[in-house]
CSV table of C-alpha atoms in Angstrom, one decimal:
chain,number,residue,atom,x,y,z
B,183,GLY,CA,103.9,74.9,136.7
B,184,ALA,CA,100.6,76.7,136.3
B,185,VAL,CA,100.0,79.7,138.5
B,186,VAL,CA,96.8,80.7,140.2
B,187,SER,CA,96.5,84.0,142.0
B,188,GLN,CA,93.9,85.4,144.5
B,189,HIS,CA,93.1,88.9,145.4
B,190,PRO,CA,93.1,90.2,148.0
B,191,SER,CA,95.3,88.0,150.2
B,192,ARG,CA,93.5,89.2,153.3
B,193,VAL,CA,90.5,91.5,154.0
B,194,ILE,CA,88.7,92.8,157.0
B,195,CYS,CA,85.2,94.0,156.6
B,196,LYS,CA,82.3,95.0,158.9
B,197,SER,CA,79.3,92.8,159.5
B,198,GLY,CA,76.6,93.3,156.9
B,199,THR,CA,78.9,94.4,154.1
B,200,SER,CA,79.8,92.4,151.0
B,201,VAL,CA,83.3,91.2,150.0
B,202,LYS,CA,84.5,90.1,146.6
B,203,ILE,CA,87.4,87.7,146.1
B,204,GLU,CA,89.1,87.2,142.8
B,205,CYS,CA,90.7,84.1,141.5
B,206,ARG,CA,92.8,84.2,138.3
B,207,SER,CA,94.7,81.6,136.3
B,208,LEU,CA,97.8,83.5,135.1
B,209,ASP,CA,99.2,81.2,132.4
B,210,PHE,CA,96.5,78.8,131.4
B,211,GLN,CA,92.8,78.8,130.6
B,212,ALA,CA,90.7,77.5,133.4
B,213,THR,CA,87.6,75.9,132.2
B,214,THR,CA,86.7,74.9,135.7
B,215,MET,CA,87.3,76.6,139.0
B,216,PHE,CA,86.6,75.5,142.5
B,217,TRP,CA,86.0,77.4,145.7
B,218,TYR,CA,86.9,76.1,149.1
B,219,ARG,CA,86.6,77.3,152.6
B,220,GLN,CA,88.9,76.3,155.4
B,221,PHE,CA,88.5,77.0,159.1
B,222,PRO,CA,91.4,76.9,161.6
B,223,LYS,CA,92.8,73.4,162.1
B,224,GLN,CA,90.3,71.9,159.7
B,225,SER,CA,90.5,70.5,156.2
B,226,LEU,CA,89.4,72.3,153.1
B,227,MET,CA,85.6,72.2,152.4
B,228,LEU,CA,84.5,72.4,148.8
B,229,MET,CA,81.9,75.1,148.4
B,230,ALA,CA,81.2,75.2,144.7
B,231,THR,CA,82.3,74.3,141.2
B,232,SER,CA,82.1,76.8,138.4
B,233,ASN,CA,82.5,76.3,134.7
B,234,GLU,CA,83.2,79.2,132.5
B,235,GLY,CA,80.0,80.7,131.1
B,236,SER,CA,77.6,78.7,133.2
B,237,LYS,CA,76.1,78.8,136.6
B,238,ALA,CA,78.1,77.4,139.5
B,239,THR,CA,77.2,74.1,141.2
B,240,TYR,CA,77.0,74.5,144.9
B,241,GLU,CA,77.7,71.8,147.4
B,242,GLN,CA,75.0,70.7,149.8
B,243,GLY,CA,74.6,73.2,152.7
B,244,VAL,CA,76.3,76.1,150.9
B,245,GLU,CA,73.9,79.1,150.3
B,246,LYS,CA,74.1,80.1,146.7
B,247,ASP,CA,72.5,83.5,147.4
B,248,LYS,CA,75.1,84.3,150.1
B,249,PHE,CA,78.1,83.1,148.2
B,250,LEU,CA,77.8,84.5,144.7
B,251,ILE,CA,80.2,82.9,142.2
B,252,ASN,CA,80.8,84.3,138.7
B,253,HIS,CA,83.1,82.7,136.1
B,254,ALA,CA,82.8,85.1,133.2
B,255,SER,CA,86.1,84.3,131.5
B,256,LEU,CA,88.6,81.5,131.2
B,257,THR,CA,91.0,83.2,133.5
B,258,LEU,CA,88.8,84.8,136.2
B,259,SER,CA,86.3,83.6,138.8
B,260,THR,CA,85.0,85.7,141.6
B,261,LEU,CA,83.4,84.8,144.9
B,262,THR,CA,81.3,87.5,146.6
B,263,VAL,CA,80.3,87.0,150.2
B,264,THR,CA,77.2,89.0,150.6
B,265,SER,CA,76.0,90.4,153.9
B,266,ALA,CA,79.0,89.0,155.7
B,267,HIS,CA,78.8,88.0,159.3
B,268,PRO,CA,81.5,87.0,161.8
B,269,GLU,CA,80.8,83.3,161.2
B,270,ASP,CA,81.9,83.8,157.6
B,271,SER,CA,85.4,84.6,158.8
B,272,SER,CA,87.5,81.9,157.2
B,273,PHE,CA,90.3,81.2,154.7
B,274,TYR,CA,88.9,81.0,151.2
B,275,ILE,CA,90.9,79.1,148.6
B,276,CYS,CA,90.2,78.7,144.9
B,277,SER,CA,91.6,76.2,142.5
B,278,ALA,CA,91.6,76.0,138.7
B,279,LYS,CA,91.8,73.3,136.2
B,280,SER,CA,92.2,73.4,132.4
B,281,GLU,CA,90.2,71.3,130.1
B,282,GLN,CA,93.1,69.1,129.2
B,283,GLY,CA,95.0,69.1,132.5
B,284,ARG,CA,94.7,66.5,135.2
B,285,GLU,CA,95.8,68.6,138.2
B,286,GLN,CA,94.1,71.3,140.1
B,287,TYR,CA,96.2,74.3,140.8
B,288,PHE,CA,95.4,76.2,144.0
B,289,GLY,CA,95.6,79.8,144.7
B,290,PRO,CA,97.4,81.2,147.8
B,291,GLY,CA,94.1,81.8,149.7
B,292,THR,CA,92.3,84.8,151.0
B,293,ARG,CA,91.9,85.4,154.7
B,294,LEU,CA,88.5,87.0,155.4
B,295,THR,CA,87.8,88.5,158.8
B,296,VAL,CA,84.4,89.9,159.5
B,297,THR,CA,84.1,92.2,162.5
W,116,LEU,CA,83.4,60.2,145.4
W,117,ALA,CA,85.7,57.8,147.1
W,118,LYS,CA,86.4,58.5,150.8
W,119,THR,CA,90.0,58.5,152.0
W,120,THR,CA,91.4,57.6,155.4
W,121,GLN,CA,94.9,58.7,156.5
W,122,PRO,CA,96.7,58.9,159.9
W,123,ILE,CA,95.9,62.2,161.6
W,124,SER,CA,99.5,62.9,162.4
W,125,MET,CA,103.0,61.5,162.0
W,126,ASP,CA,106.4,62.5,163.5
W,127,SER,CA,109.8,62.1,161.9
W,128,TYR,CA,113.3,63.3,162.1
W,129,GLU,CA,115.4,65.1,159.5
W,130,GLY,CA,117.0,62.8,157.0
W,131,GLN,CA,114.5,60.0,157.4
W,132,GLU,CA,112.2,58.6,154.8
W,133,VAL,CA,108.6,59.1,155.5
W,134,ASN,CA,105.8,57.0,154.2
W,135,ILE,CA,102.2,58.1,154.5
W,136,THR,CA,99.5,55.5,153.6
W,137,CYS,CA,96.0,56.4,152.5
W,138,SER,CA,93.1,54.0,152.3
W,139,HIS,CA,90.5,54.5,149.6
W,140,ASN,CA,88.5,51.2,149.5
W,141,ASN,CA,85.8,52.6,147.2
W,142,ILE,CA,88.0,54.0,144.5
W,143,ALA,CA,86.3,53.9,141.1
W,144,THR,CA,87.8,52.8,137.8
W,145,ASN,CA,88.1,56.4,136.5
W,146,ASP,CA,89.6,57.8,139.7
W,147,TYR,CA,93.2,59.1,140.0
W,148,ILE,CA,95.0,59.4,143.3
W,149,THR,CA,96.5,62.8,144.0
W,150,TRP,CA,98.5,64.1,146.9
W,151,TYR,CA,98.8,67.7,148.0
W,152,GLN,CA,100.9,69.5,150.6
W,153,GLN,CA,99.6,72.4,152.6
W,154,PHE,CA,101.5,74.9,154.8
W,155,PRO,CA,99.6,77.1,157.3
W,156,SER,CA,97.7,79.9,155.6
W,157,GLN,CA,98.7,78.8,152.1
W,158,GLY,CA,96.8,77.0,149.4
W,159,PRO,CA,97.6,73.3,148.8
W,160,ARG,CA,100.5,72.5,146.5
W,161,PHE,CA,100.4,69.6,144.1
W,162,ILE,CA,102.9,66.9,145.0
W,163,ILE,CA,102.2,63.8,142.8
W,164,GLN,CA,99.5,62.0,141.0
W,165,GLY,CA,99.1,58.4,139.9
W,166,TYR,CA,96.7,55.8,138.6
W,167,LYS,CA,98.5,52.5,139.3
W,168,THR,CA,101.8,51.0,140.2
W,169,LYS,CA,104.5,53.5,140.9
W,170,VAL,CA,105.1,57.1,140.1
W,171,THR,CA,108.2,59.1,140.9
W,172,ASN,CA,109.0,62.8,140.5
W,173,GLU,CA,111.7,65.1,141.9
W,174,VAL,CA,110.1,65.4,145.3
W,175,ALA,CA,108.2,62.1,146.1
W,176,SER,CA,107.2,58.7,145.0
W,177,LEU,CA,103.7,57.2,145.0
W,178,PHE,CA,103.1,53.5,145.4
W,179,ILE,CA,99.8,52.1,144.3
W,180,PRO,CA,99.1,48.4,144.7
W,181,ALA,CA,97.2,46.4,142.1
W,182,ASP,CA,93.8,46.6,143.8
W,183,ARG,CA,94.2,50.4,144.1
W,184,LYS,CA,92.5,50.4,147.5
W,185,SER,CA,95.3,52.2,149.1
W,186,SER,CA,98.3,54.3,148.2
W,187,THR,CA,101.5,55.3,149.9
W,188,LEU,CA,103.3,58.7,149.5
W,189,SER,CA,107.0,58.3,150.1
W,190,LEU,CA,109.1,61.4,151.0
W,191,PRO,CA,112.8,60.6,150.9
W,192,ARG,CA,115.1,62.3,153.4
W,193,VAL,CA,112.7,64.8,154.9
W,194,SER,CA,113.8,68.2,156.2
W,195,LEU,CA,112.3,70.6,158.6
W,196,SER,CA,110.6,72.4,155.7
W,197,ASP,CA,108.6,69.3,154.9
W,198,THR,CA,106.5,69.9,158.1
W,199,ALA,CA,103.1,70.4,156.7
W,200,VAL,CA,99.7,68.7,156.2
W,201,TYR,CA,99.5,66.1,153.5
W,202,TYR,CA,96.2,65.3,151.8
W,203,CYS,CA,95.4,62.2,149.8
W,204,LEU,CA,92.6,62.8,147.3
W,205,VAL,CA,90.7,60.5,145.0
W,206,GLY,CA,88.7,61.9,142.1
W,207,GLU,CA,87.6,61.5,138.6
W,208,ASN,CA,90.2,62.9,136.3
W,209,GLN,CA,88.0,64.6,133.8
W,210,GLY,CA,85.4,66.0,136.3
W,211,GLY,CA,88.0,67.4,138.6
W,212,LYS,CA,85.9,67.5,141.7
W,213,LEU,CA,88.0,66.7,144.8
W,214,ILE,CA,86.9,66.2,148.3
W,215,PHE,CA,89.5,66.8,151.0
W,216,GLY,CA,89.7,64.4,154.0
W,217,GLN,CA,91.3,65.4,157.2
W,218,GLY,CA,94.9,65.0,156.0
W,219,THR,CA,98.0,63.9,157.8
W,220,GLU,CA,99.9,66.5,159.8
W,221,LEU,CA,103.6,65.6,159.4
W,222,SER,CA,106.0,67.0,162.0
W,223,VAL,CA,109.7,66.8,161.1
W,224,LYS,CA,112.1,67.3,164.1
W,225,PRO,CA,115.8,68.1,164.0
C-alpha cells in the first residue's frame, strides 16, 4: 500500500519558537494532503486541507497565521507551528490522497511538546 | 458531511468475532464509508471501504444495508493485537475530506 512519512517523529521546542513538520508521500503523487491534530484520549481533529500548488483551506477555528501549511510539490507538504506555546503540544498527523485514489493514507504522526 | 455515531467502547475475548456498528443517518449519495484503526501514538491505518452491500478483504468485512444509514465492521477471530480505536468515517470520495468521530475503543482480553 501507499506510504506516507512524517519528520520528525517527535520534537521538543521552547515556547515562542517555530517548528516545521514535514509530510511526504513516498510512492505516489499526493494531490491533496490533510493535517490533523490529536490531543490525548481524543479523536483526530482536521485542521486544514491542502492541494498542491494552491493555498490551504483551514477548518473553522484554526488560525492560518499560526499554522502555516505549504504544499509545494506532489510529494511534500509542510506544517509550521509559529510562535509555539505549551497549549500547542499535541500529536500532529498528516494524510495524503492521490487524484485517482479513494483512500487517505496517514503518516505515523509527530509528537510536539512545547516547554 | 455526514455525522457518525459509534459505541464508545467494546470488550471482547481472543478468538471471538467482533461487530462494531456505526450510524450515519445523513449519508449523502456520493459518500463512501471507510473504517480506520488507530493504535496509541500512531497514525490511523485504513481497514476497509465500501459503498453498499458487503465488502470483504483479508482483515475485515463491512456490511452496509440497502438504506446505507448504518454500517457494521466485522473482525473475525480477534487477537490481543486488535486492541485499538476503530473509526467509522463517511465522506465524499472525490473530495476526500473526512471528519473523525469519537471512535470505538476495542479492548481484546485473553
